[in-house]
Amino acid sequence: MKNISEFYWQADKFRLMAKREKSPEQKAVLTKMADTWEGMAKDREAELMMQRFNKAINANSTDLPALSSSDKS
């Protein structure tokens, strides 16, 4: 799996190419590719955040008191 910084690096690379492109059609394609790479970076950031959150919840679940059957309703 790619590092988040690699996704952003790819996005920046495509934005730079789009900035230099004269053709509006090509500029639009390159910008869309940059947006896609940036979206993948943000998705990966969110995925890692959820993994950290779940890990923290699981680590702290041993500190929580167990619910009795009467507490669950």
PDB file of N, CA, C and O in Angstrom, residues 1-72:
ATOM      1  N   MET A   1       0.848  -1.183   0.000  1.00  0.00           N
ATOM      2  CA  MET A   1       0.000   0.000   0.000  1.00  0.00           C
ATOM      3  C   MET A   1       0.890   1.242   0.000  1.00  0.00           C
ATOM      4  O   MET A   1       1.906   1.285   0.660  1.00  0.00           O
ATOM      5  N   LYS A   2       0.462   2.232  -0.731  1.00  0.00           N
ATOM      6  CA  LYS A   2       1.248   3.456  -0.836  1.00  0.00           C
ATOM      7  C   LYS A   2       1.155   4.294   0.436  1.00  0.00           C
ATOM      8  O   LYS A   2       0.173   4.278   1.143  1.00  0.00           O
ATOM      9  N   ASN A   3       2.204   5.044   0.650  1.00  0.00           N
ATOM     10  CA  ASN A   3       2.270   6.001   1.735  1.00  0.00           C
ATOM     11  C   ASN A   3       1.378   7.201   1.353  1.00  0.00           C
ATOM     12  O   ASN A   3       1.306   7.566   0.175  1.00  0.00           O
ATOM     13  N   ILE A   4       0.733   7.811   2.316  1.00  0.00           N
ATOM     14  CA  ILE A   4      -0.148   8.952   2.044  1.00  0.00           C
ATOM     15  C   ILE A   4       0.595  10.059   1.305  1.00  0.00           C
ATOM     16  O   ILE A   4       0.061  10.663   0.377  1.00  0.00           O
ATOM     17  N   SER A   5       1.834  10.302   1.690  1.00  0.00           N
ATOM     18  CA  SER A   5       2.602  11.364   1.033  1.00  0.00           C
ATOM     19  C   SER A   5       2.815  11.063  -0.450  1.00  0.00           C
ATOM     20  O   SER A   5       2.878  11.988  -1.266  1.00  0.00           O
ATOM     21  N   GLU A   6       2.879   9.777  -0.816  1.00  0.00           N
ATOM     22  CA  GLU A   6       3.010   9.420  -2.232  1.00  0.00           C
ATOM     23  C   GLU A   6       1.749   9.779  -3.012  1.00  0.00           C
ATOM     24  O   GLU A   6       1.829  10.217  -4.164  1.00  0.00           O
ATOM     25  N   PHE A   7       0.583   9.593  -2.395  1.00  0.00           N
ATOM     26  CA  PHE A   7      -0.666   9.979  -3.051  1.00  0.00           C
ATOM     27  C   PHE A   7      -0.691  11.487  -3.294  1.00  0.00           C
ATOM     28  O   PHE A   7      -1.060  11.943  -4.381  1.00  0.00           O
ATOM     29  N   TYR A   8      -0.315  12.249  -2.267  1.00  0.00           N
ATOM     30  CA  TYR A   8      -0.291  13.706  -2.433  1.00  0.00           C
ATOM     31  C   TYR A   8       0.767  14.136  -3.449  1.00  0.00           C
ATOM     32  O   TYR A   8       0.552  15.079  -4.209  1.00  0.00           O
ATOM     33  N   TRP A   9       1.897  13.434  -3.473  1.00  0.00           N
ATOM     34  CA  TRP A   9       2.938  13.750  -4.444  1.00  0.00           C
ATOM     35  C   TRP A   9       2.418  13.547  -5.864  1.00  0.00           C
ATOM     36  O   TRP A   9       2.639  14.389  -6.745  1.00  0.00           O
ATOM     37  N   GLN A  10       1.699  12.445  -6.088  1.00  0.00           N
ATOM     38  CA  GLN A  10       1.116  12.191  -7.415  1.00  0.00           C
ATOM     39  C   GLN A  10       0.100  13.281  -7.767  1.00  0.00           C
ATOM     40  O   GLN A  10       0.060  13.771  -8.898  1.00  0.00           O
ATOM     41  N   ALA A  11      -0.725  13.665  -6.802  1.00  0.00           N
ATOM     42  CA  ALA A  11      -1.716  14.718  -7.047  1.00  0.00           C
ATOM     43  C   ALA A  11      -1.023  16.021  -7.443  1.00  0.00           C
ATOM     44  O   ALA A  11      -1.418  16.681  -8.412  1.00  0.00           O
ATOM     45  N   ASP A  12       0.023  16.376  -6.718  1.00  0.00           N
ATOM     46  CA  ASP A  12       0.774  17.603  -7.030  1.00  0.00           C
ATOM     47  C   ASP A  12       1.392  17.529  -8.424  1.00  0.00           C
ATOM     48  O   ASP A  12       1.407  18.515  -9.163  1.00  0.00           O
ATOM     49  N   LYS A  13       1.914  16.359  -8.768  1.00  0.00           N
ATOM     50  CA  LYS A  13       2.535  16.169 -10.079  1.00  0.00           C
ATOM     51  C   LYS A  13       1.510  16.414 -11.197  1.00  0.00           C
ATOM     52  O   LYS A  13       1.793  17.123 -12.165  1.00  0.00           O
ATOM     53  N   PHE A  14       0.304  15.855 -11.043  1.00  0.00           N
ATOM     54  CA  PHE A  14      -0.725  16.041 -12.067  1.00  0.00           C
ATOM     55  C   PHE A  14      -1.243  17.484 -12.096  1.00  0.00           C
ATOM     56  O   PHE A  14      -1.563  18.011 -13.157  1.00  0.00           O
ATOM     57  N   ARG A  15      -1.308  18.136 -10.944  1.00  0.00           N
ATOM     58  CA  ARG A  15      -1.722  19.551 -10.935  1.00  0.00           C
ATOM     59  C   ARG A  15      -0.693  20.425 -11.656  1.00  0.00           C
ATOM     60  O   ARG A  15      -1.061  21.344 -12.391  1.00  0.00           O
ATOM     61  N   LEU A  16       0.582  20.123 -11.465  1.00  0.00           N
ATOM     62  CA  LEU A  16       1.632  20.868 -12.158  1.00  0.00           C
ATOM     63  C   LEU A  16       1.544  20.641 -13.664  1.00  0.00           C
ATOM     64  O   LEU A  16       1.637  21.598 -14.450  1.00  0.00           O
ATOM     65  N   MET A  17       1.326  19.399 -14.078  1.00  0.00           N
ATOM     66  CA  MET A  17       1.173  19.120 -15.514  1.00  0.00           C
ATOM     67  C   MET A  17      -0.050  19.842 -16.071  1.00  0.00           C
ATOM     68  O   MET A  17      -0.002  20.387 -17.176  1.00  0.00           O
ATOM     69  N   ALA A  18      -1.136  19.851 -15.307  1.00  0.00           N
ATOM     70  CA  ALA A  18      -2.351  20.531 -15.761  1.00  0.00           C
ATOM     71  C   ALA A  18      -2.115  22.029 -15.908  1.00  0.00           C
ATOM     72  O   ALA A  18      -2.599  22.656 -16.864  1.00  0.00           O
ATOM     73  N   LYS A  19      -1.360  22.595 -14.980  1.00  0.00           N
ATOM     74  CA  LYS A  19      -1.071  24.028 -15.021  1.00  0.00           C
ATOM     75  C   LYS A  19      -0.289  24.395 -16.279  1.00  0.00           C
ATOM     76  O   LYS A  19      -0.501  25.463 -16.864  1.00  0.00           O
ATOM     77  N   ARG A  20       0.588  23.506 -16.722  1.00  0.00           N
ATOM     78  CA  ARG A  20       1.423  23.759 -17.900  1.00  0.00           C
ATOM     79  C   ARG A  20       0.715  23.442 -19.218  1.00  0.00           C
ATOM     80  O   ARG A  20       1.157  23.876 -20.278  1.00  0.00           O
ATOM     81  N   GLU A  21      -0.358  22.678 -19.143  1.00  0.00           N
ATOM     82  CA  GLU A  21      -1.066  22.225 -20.353  1.00  0.00           C
ATOM     83  C   GLU A  21      -1.847  23.358 -20.993  1.00  0.00           C
ATOM     84  O   GLU A  21      -2.501  24.140 -20.314  1.00  0.00           O
ATOM     85  N   LYS A  22      -1.774  23.433 -22.308  1.00  0.00           N
ATOM     86  CA  LYS A  22      -2.502  24.470 -23.043  1.00  0.00           C
ATOM     87  C   LYS A  22      -3.898  24.013 -23.457  1.00  0.00           C
ATOM     88  O   LYS A  22      -4.826  24.795 -23.486  1.00  0.00           O
ATOM     89  N   SER A  23      -4.039  22.756 -23.757  1.00  0.00           N
ATOM     90  CA  SER A  23      -5.329  22.211 -24.187  1.00  0.00           C
ATOM     91  C   SER A  23      -6.300  22.141 -23.007  1.00  0.00           C
ATOM     92  O   SER A  23      -6.010  21.496 -21.993  1.00  0.00           O
ATOM     93  N   PRO A  24      -7.470  22.775 -23.130  1.00  0.00           N
ATOM     94  CA  PRO A  24      -8.454  22.716 -22.038  1.00  0.00           C
ATOM     95  C   PRO A  24      -8.902  21.287 -21.729  1.00  0.00           C
ATOM     96  O   PRO A  24      -9.132  20.951 -20.570  1.00  0.00           O
ATOM     97  N   GLU A  25      -9.003  20.472 -22.769  1.00  0.00           N
ATOM     98  CA  GLU A  25      -9.426  19.086 -22.559  1.00  0.00           C
ATOM     99  C   GLU A  25      -8.382  18.312 -21.764  1.00  0.00           C
ATOM    100  O   GLU A  25      -8.705  17.589 -20.820  1.00  0.00           O
ATOM    101  N   GLN A  26      -7.115  18.475 -22.154  1.00  0.00           N
ATOM    102  CA  GLN A  26      -6.034  17.795 -21.443  1.00  0.00           C
ATOM    103  C   GLN A  26      -5.891  18.329 -20.021  1.00  0.00           C
ATOM    104  O   GLN A  26      -5.633  17.581 -19.083  1.00  0.00           O
ATOM    105  N   LYS A  27      -6.056  19.629 -19.873  1.00  0.00           N
ATOM    106  CA  LYS A  27      -5.993  20.243 -18.546  1.00  0.00           C
ATOM    107  C   LYS A  27      -7.068  19.642 -17.634  1.00  0.00           C
ATOM    108  O   LYS A  27      -6.806  19.329 -16.474  1.00  0.00           O
ATOM    109  N   ALA A  28      -8.265  19.456 -18.189  1.00  0.00           N
ATOM    110  CA  ALA A  28      -9.366  18.880 -17.411  1.00  0.00           C
ATOM    111  C   ALA A  28      -9.067  17.441 -17.010  1.00  0.00           C
ATOM    112  O   ALA A  28      -9.328  17.032 -15.866  1.00  0.00           O
ATOM    113  N   VAL A  29      -8.493  16.659 -17.931  1.00  0.00           N
ATOM    114  CA  VAL A  29      -8.151  15.262 -17.627  1.00  0.00           C
ATOM    115  C   VAL A  29      -7.093  15.200 -16.532  1.00  0.00           C
ATOM    116  O   VAL A  29      -7.211  14.431 -15.573  1.00  0.00           O
ATOM    117  N   LEU A  30      -6.063  16.015 -16.659  1.00  0.00           N
ATOM    118  CA  LEU A  30      -4.988  16.017 -15.667  1.00  0.00           C
ATOM    119  C   LEU A  30      -5.480  16.493 -14.301  1.00  0.00           C
ATOM    120  O   LEU A  30      -5.075  15.957 -13.261  1.00  0.00           O
ATOM    121  N   THR A  31      -6.354  17.475 -14.293  1.00  0.00           N
ATOM    122  CA  THR A  31      -6.929  17.969 -13.037  1.00  0.00           C
ATOM    123  C   THR A  31      -7.773  16.880 -12.381  1.00  0.00           C
ATOM    124  O   THR A  31      -7.718  16.690 -11.159  1.00  0.00           O
ATOM    125  N   LYS A  32      -8.532  16.158 -13.197  1.00  0.00           N
ATOM    126  CA  LYS A  32      -9.345  15.050 -12.674  1.00  0.00           C
ATOM    127  C   LYS A  32      -8.444  13.969 -12.081  1.00  0.00           C
ATOM    128  O   LYS A  32      -8.746  13.409 -11.019  1.00  0.00           O
ATOM    129  N   MET A  33      -7.333  13.684 -12.726  1.00  0.00           N
ATOM    130  CA  MET A  33      -6.397  12.697 -12.194  1.00  0.00           C
ATOM    131  C   MET A  33      -5.812  13.173 -10.867  1.00  0.00           C
ATOM    132  O   MET A  33      -5.675  12.389  -9.918  1.00  0.00           O
ATOM    133  N   ALA A  34      -5.488  14.454 -10.793  1.00  0.00           N
ATOM    134  CA  ALA A  34      -4.971  15.021  -9.544  1.00  0.00           C
ATOM    135  C   ALA A  34      -6.014  14.899  -8.440  1.00  0.00           C
ATOM    136  O   ALA A  34      -5.695  14.520  -7.304  1.00  0.00           O
ATOM    137  N   ASP A  35      -7.258  15.216  -8.770  1.00  0.00           N
ATOM    138  CA  ASP A  35      -8.344  15.107  -7.788  1.00  0.00           C
ATOM    139  C   ASP A  35      -8.498  13.666  -7.302  1.00  0.00           C
ATOM    140  O   ASP A  35      -8.758  13.425  -6.117  1.00  0.00           O
ATOM    141  N   THR A  36      -8.342  12.715  -8.213  1.00  0.00           N
ATOM    142  CA  THR A  36      -8.458  11.302  -7.854  1.00  0.00           C
ATOM    143  C   THR A  36      -7.348  10.897  -6.883  1.00  0.00           C
ATOM    144  O   THR A  36      -7.610  10.244  -5.866  1.00  0.00           O
ATOM    145  N   TRP A  37      -6.115  11.292  -7.182  1.00  0.00           N
ATOM    146  CA  TRP A  37      -4.997  10.979  -6.280  1.00  0.00           C
ATOM    147  C   TRP A  37      -5.208  11.623  -4.912  1.00  0.00           C
ATOM    148  O   TRP A  37      -4.962  10.999  -3.887  1.00  0.00           O
ATOM    149  N   GLU A  38      -5.671  12.862  -4.908  1.00  0.00           N
ATOM    150  CA  GLU A  38      -5.914  13.533  -3.631  1.00  0.00           C
ATOM    151  C   GLU A  38      -7.029  12.833  -2.859  1.00  0.00           C
ATOM    152  O   GLU A  38      -6.949  12.674  -1.636  1.00  0.00           O
ATOM    153  N   GLY A  39      -8.051  12.400  -3.570  1.00  0.00           N
ATOM    154  CA  GLY A  39      -9.137  11.653  -2.931  1.00  0.00           C
ATOM    155  C   GLY A  39      -8.648  10.358  -2.313  1.00  0.00           C
ATOM    156  O   GLY A  39      -9.066   9.979  -1.209  1.00  0.00           O
ATOM    157  N   MET A  40      -7.728   9.676  -3.014  1.00  0.00           N
ATOM    158  CA  MET A  40      -7.164   8.445  -2.459  1.00  0.00           C
ATOM    159  C   MET A  40      -6.354   8.741  -1.197  1.00  0.00           C
ATOM    160  O   MET A  40      -6.386   7.959  -0.237  1.00  0.00           O
ATOM    161  N   ALA A  41      -5.646   9.854  -1.180  1.00  0.00           N
ATOM    162  CA  ALA A  41      -4.879  10.236   0.007  1.00  0.00           C
ATOM    163  C   ALA A  41      -5.823  10.477   1.186  1.00  0.00           C
ATOM    164  O   ALA A  41      -5.580   9.997   2.303  1.00  0.00           O
ATOM    165  N   LYS A  42      -6.899  11.185   0.932  1.00  0.00           N
ATOM    166  CA  LYS A  42      -7.848  11.480   2.012  1.00  0.00           C
ATOM    167  C   LYS A  42      -8.555  10.220   2.491  1.00  0.00           C
ATOM    168  O   LYS A  42      -8.803  10.061   3.691  1.00  0.00           O
ATOM    169  N   ASP A  43      -8.871   9.324   1.543  1.00  0.00           N
ATOM    170  CA  ASP A  43      -9.479   8.046   1.933  1.00  0.00           C
ATOM    171  C   ASP A  43      -8.532   7.252   2.825  1.00  0.00           C
ATOM    172  O   ASP A  43      -8.944   6.655   3.818  1.00  0.00           O
ATOM    173  N   ARG A  44      -7.263   7.233   2.463  1.00  0.00           N
ATOM    174  CA  ARG A  44      -6.266   6.497   3.247  1.00  0.00           C
ATOM    175  C   ARG A  44      -6.093   7.125   4.634  1.00  0.00           C
ATOM    176  O   ARG A  44      -5.975   6.415   5.629  1.00  0.00           O
ATOM    177  N   GLU A  45      -6.109   8.459   4.689  1.00  0.00           N
ATOM    178  CA  GLU A  45      -6.026   9.137   5.988  1.00  0.00           C
ATOM    179  C   GLU A  45      -7.200   8.747   6.869  1.00  0.00           C
ATOM    180  O   GLU A  45      -7.030   8.469   8.062  1.00  0.00           O
ATOM    181  N   ALA A  46      -8.395   8.720   6.291  1.00  0.00           N
ATOM    182  CA  ALA A  46      -9.590   8.356   7.056  1.00  0.00           C
ATOM    183  C   ALA A  46      -9.519   6.899   7.511  1.00  0.00           C
ATOM    184  O   ALA A  46      -9.897   6.574   8.646  1.00  0.00           O
ATOM    185  N   GLU A  47      -9.022   6.027   6.630  1.00  0.00           N
ATOM    186  CA  GLU A  47      -8.882   4.617   6.978  1.00  0.00           C
ATOM    187  C   GLU A  47      -7.926   4.441   8.156  1.00  0.00           C
ATOM    188  O   GLU A  47      -8.217   3.695   9.103  1.00  0.00           O
ATOM    189  N   LEU A  48      -6.790   5.127   8.114  1.00  0.00           N
ATOM    190  CA  LEU A  48      -5.827   5.031   9.210  1.00  0.00           C
ATOM    191  C   LEU A  48      -6.388   5.599  10.511  1.00  0.00           C
ATOM    192  O   LEU A  48      -6.151   5.058  11.595  1.00  0.00           O
ATOM    193  N   MET A  49      -7.153   6.676  10.404  1.00  0.00           N
ATOM    194  CA  MET A  49      -7.756   7.273  11.592  1.00  0.00           C
ATOM    195  C   MET A  49      -8.747   6.292  12.235  1.00  0.00           C
ATOM    196  O   MET A  49      -8.772   6.135  13.455  1.00  0.00           O
ATOM    197  N   MET A  50      -9.524   5.606  11.394  1.00  0.00           N
ATOM    198  CA  MET A  50     -10.474   4.625  11.925  1.00  0.00           C
ATOM    199  C   MET A  50      -9.742   3.447  12.567  1.00  0.00           C
ATOM    200  O   MET A  50     -10.166   2.947  13.614  1.00  0.00           O
ATOM    201  N   GLN A  51      -8.650   3.028  11.952  1.00  0.00           N
ATOM    202  CA  GLN A  51      -7.868   1.936  12.537  1.00  0.00           C
ATOM    203  C   GLN A  51      -7.330   2.340  13.908  1.00  0.00           C
ATOM    204  O   GLN A  51      -7.385   1.554  14.854  1.00  0.00           O
ATOM    205  N   ARG A  52      -6.822   3.564  14.004  1.00  0.00           N
ATOM    206  CA  ARG A  52      -6.306   4.046  15.296  1.00  0.00           C
ATOM    207  C   ARG A  52      -7.425   4.158  16.326  1.00  0.00           C
ATOM    208  O   ARG A  52      -7.248   3.814  17.495  1.00  0.00           O
ATOM    209  N   PHE A  53      -8.572   4.645  15.883  1.00  0.00           N
ATOM    210  CA  PHE A  53      -9.725   4.789  16.771  1.00  0.00           C
ATOM    211  C   PHE A  53     -10.152   3.416  17.293  1.00  0.00           C
ATOM    212  O   PHE A  53     -10.340   3.225  18.490  1.00  0.00           O
ATOM    213  N   ASN A  54     -10.288   2.455  16.370  1.00  0.00           N
ATOM    214  CA  ASN A  54     -10.704   1.108  16.773  1.00  0.00           C
ATOM    215  C   ASN A  54      -9.675   0.467  17.700  1.00  0.00           C
ATOM    216  O   ASN A  54     -10.046  -0.220  18.657  1.00  0.00           O
ATOM    217  N   LYS A  55      -8.416   0.693  17.435  1.00  0.00           N
ATOM    218  CA  LYS A  55      -7.365   0.150  18.289  1.00  0.00           C
ATOM    219  C   LYS A  55      -7.458   0.754  19.693  1.00  0.00           C
ATOM    220  O   LYS A  55      -7.334   0.052  20.694  1.00  0.00           O
ATOM    221  N   ALA A  56      -7.709   2.066  19.758  1.00  0.00           N
ATOM    222  CA  ALA A  56      -7.838   2.736  21.059  1.00  0.00           C
ATOM    223  C   ALA A  56      -9.068   2.228  21.807  1.00  0.00           C
ATOM    224  O   ALA A  56      -9.006   1.986  23.021  1.00  0.00           O
ATOM    225  N   ILE A  57     -10.165   2.045  21.095  1.00  0.00           N
ATOM    226  CA  ILE A  57     -11.392   1.537  21.725  1.00  0.00           C
ATOM    227  C   ILE A  57     -11.154   0.131  22.263  1.00  0.00           C
ATOM    228  O   ILE A  57     -11.528  -0.180  23.394  1.00  0.00           O
ATOM    229  N   ASN A  58     -10.522  -0.709  21.447  1.00  0.00           N
ATOM    230  CA  ASN A  58     -10.262  -2.087  21.878  1.00  0.00           C
ATOM    231  C   ASN A  58      -9.300  -2.127  23.058  1.00  0.00           C
ATOM    232  O   ASN A  58      -9.459  -2.935  23.963  1.00  0.00           O
ATOM    233  N   ALA A  59      -8.315  -1.257  23.073  1.00  0.00           N
ATOM    234  CA  ALA A  59      -7.359  -1.216  24.169  1.00  0.00           C
ATOM    235  C   ALA A  59      -8.027  -0.757  25.460  1.00  0.00           C
ATOM    236  O   ALA A  59      -7.702  -1.232  26.546  1.00  0.00           O
ATOM    237  N   ASN A  60      -8.979   0.167  25.344  1.00  0.00           N
ATOM    238  CA  ASN A  60      -9.650   0.708  26.525  1.00  0.00           C
ATOM    239  C   ASN A  60     -10.850  -0.120  26.963  1.00  0.00           C
ATOM    240  O   ASN A  60     -11.380   0.103  28.035  1.00  0.00           O
ATOM    241  N   SER A  61     -11.281  -1.064  26.140  1.00  0.00           N
ATOM    242  CA  SER A  61     -12.468  -1.843  26.498  1.00  0.00           C
ATOM    243  C   SER A  61     -12.223  -2.708  27.720  1.00  0.00           C
ATOM    244  O   SER A  61     -13.156  -3.050  28.436  1.00  0.00           O
ATOM    245  N   THR A  62     -10.982  -3.033  27.996  1.00  0.00           N
ATOM    246  CA  THR A  62     -10.688  -3.824  29.192  1.00  0.00           C
ATOM    247  C   THR A  62     -10.844  -2.983  30.453  1.00  0.00           C
ATOM    248  O   THR A  62     -11.015  -3.528  31.547  1.00  0.00           O
ATOM    249  N   ASP A  63     -10.816  -1.656  30.311  1.00  0.00           N
ATOM    250  CA  ASP A  63     -10.966  -0.761  31.463  1.00  0.00           C
ATOM    251  C   ASP A  63     -12.444  -0.490  31.791  1.00  0.00           C
ATOM    252  O   ASP A  63     -12.743   0.043  32.849  1.00  0.00           O
ATOM    253  N   LEU A  64     -13.337  -0.822  30.870  1.00  0.00           N
ATOM    254  CA  LEU A  64     -14.744  -0.534  31.073  1.00  0.00           C
ATOM    255  C   LEU A  64     -15.406  -1.639  31.873  1.00  0.00           C
ATOM    256  O   LEU A  64     -15.097  -2.823  31.690  1.00  0.00           O
ATOM    257  N   PRO A  65     -16.342  -1.278  32.745  1.00  0.00           N
ATOM    258  CA  PRO A  65     -17.047  -2.327  33.494  1.00  0.00           C
ATOM    259  C   PRO A  65     -17.964  -3.112  32.563  1.00  0.00           C
ATOM    260  O   PRO A  65     -18.507  -2.576  31.594  1.00  0.00           O
ATOM    261  N   ALA A  66     -18.105  -4.393  32.830  1.00  0.00           N
ATOM    262  CA  ALA A  66     -18.999  -5.247  32.026  1.00  0.00           C
ATOM    263  C   ALA A  66     -20.440  -4.893  32.352  1.00  0.00           C
ATOM    264  O   ALA A  66     -20.778  -4.583  33.494  1.00  0.00           O
ATOM    265  N   LEU A  67     -21.288  -4.925  31.322  1.00  0.00           N
ATOM    266  CA  LEU A  67     -22.707  -4.664  31.525  1.00  0.00           C
ATOM    267  C   LEU A  67     -23.393  -5.945  31.950  1.00  0.00           C
ATOM    268  O   LEU A  67     -23.157  -7.011  31.392  1.00  0.00           O
ATOM    269  N   SER A  68     -24.277  -5.837  32.926  1.00  0.00           N
ATOM    270  CA  SER A  68     -25.080  -6.998  33.282  1.00  0.00           C
ATOM    271  C   SER A  68     -26.244  -7.077  32.324  1.00  0.00           C
ATOM    272  O   SER A  68     -26.532  -6.112  31.591  1.00  0.00           O
ATOM    273  N   SER A  69     -26.941  -8.177  32.294  1.00  0.00           N
ATOM    274  CA  SER A  69     -28.062  -8.339  31.364  1.00  0.00           C
ATOM    275  C   SER A  69     -29.144  -7.292  31.609  1.00  0.00           C
ATOM    276  O   SER A  69     -29.833  -6.870  30.698  1.00  0.00           O
ATOM    277  N   SER A  70     -29.321  -6.822  32.834  1.00  0.00           N
ATOM    278  CA  SER A  70     -30.351  -5.828  33.126  1.00  0.00           C
ATOM    279  C   SER A  70     -29.924  -4.437  32.637  1.00  0.00           C
ATOM    280  O   SER A  70     -30.758  -3.592  32.387  1.00  0.00           O
ATOM    281  N   ASP A  71     -28.611  -4.191  32.456  1.00  0.00           N
ATOM    282  CA  ASP A  71     -28.131  -2.902  31.967  1.00  0.00           C
ATOM    283  C   ASP A  71     -28.261  -2.764  30.451  1.00  0.00           C
ATOM    284  O   ASP A  71     -28.200  -1.666  29.932  1.00  0.00           O
ATOM    285  N   LYS A  72     -28.412  -3.848  29.742  1.00  0.00           N
ATOM    286  CA  LYS A  72     -28.377  -3.828  28.277  1.00  0.00           C
ATOM    287  C   LYS A  72     -29.680  -3.352  27.650  1.00  0.00           C
ATOM    288  O   LYS A  72     -29.725  -3.014  26.502  1.00  0.00           O
TER     289      LYS A  72
END
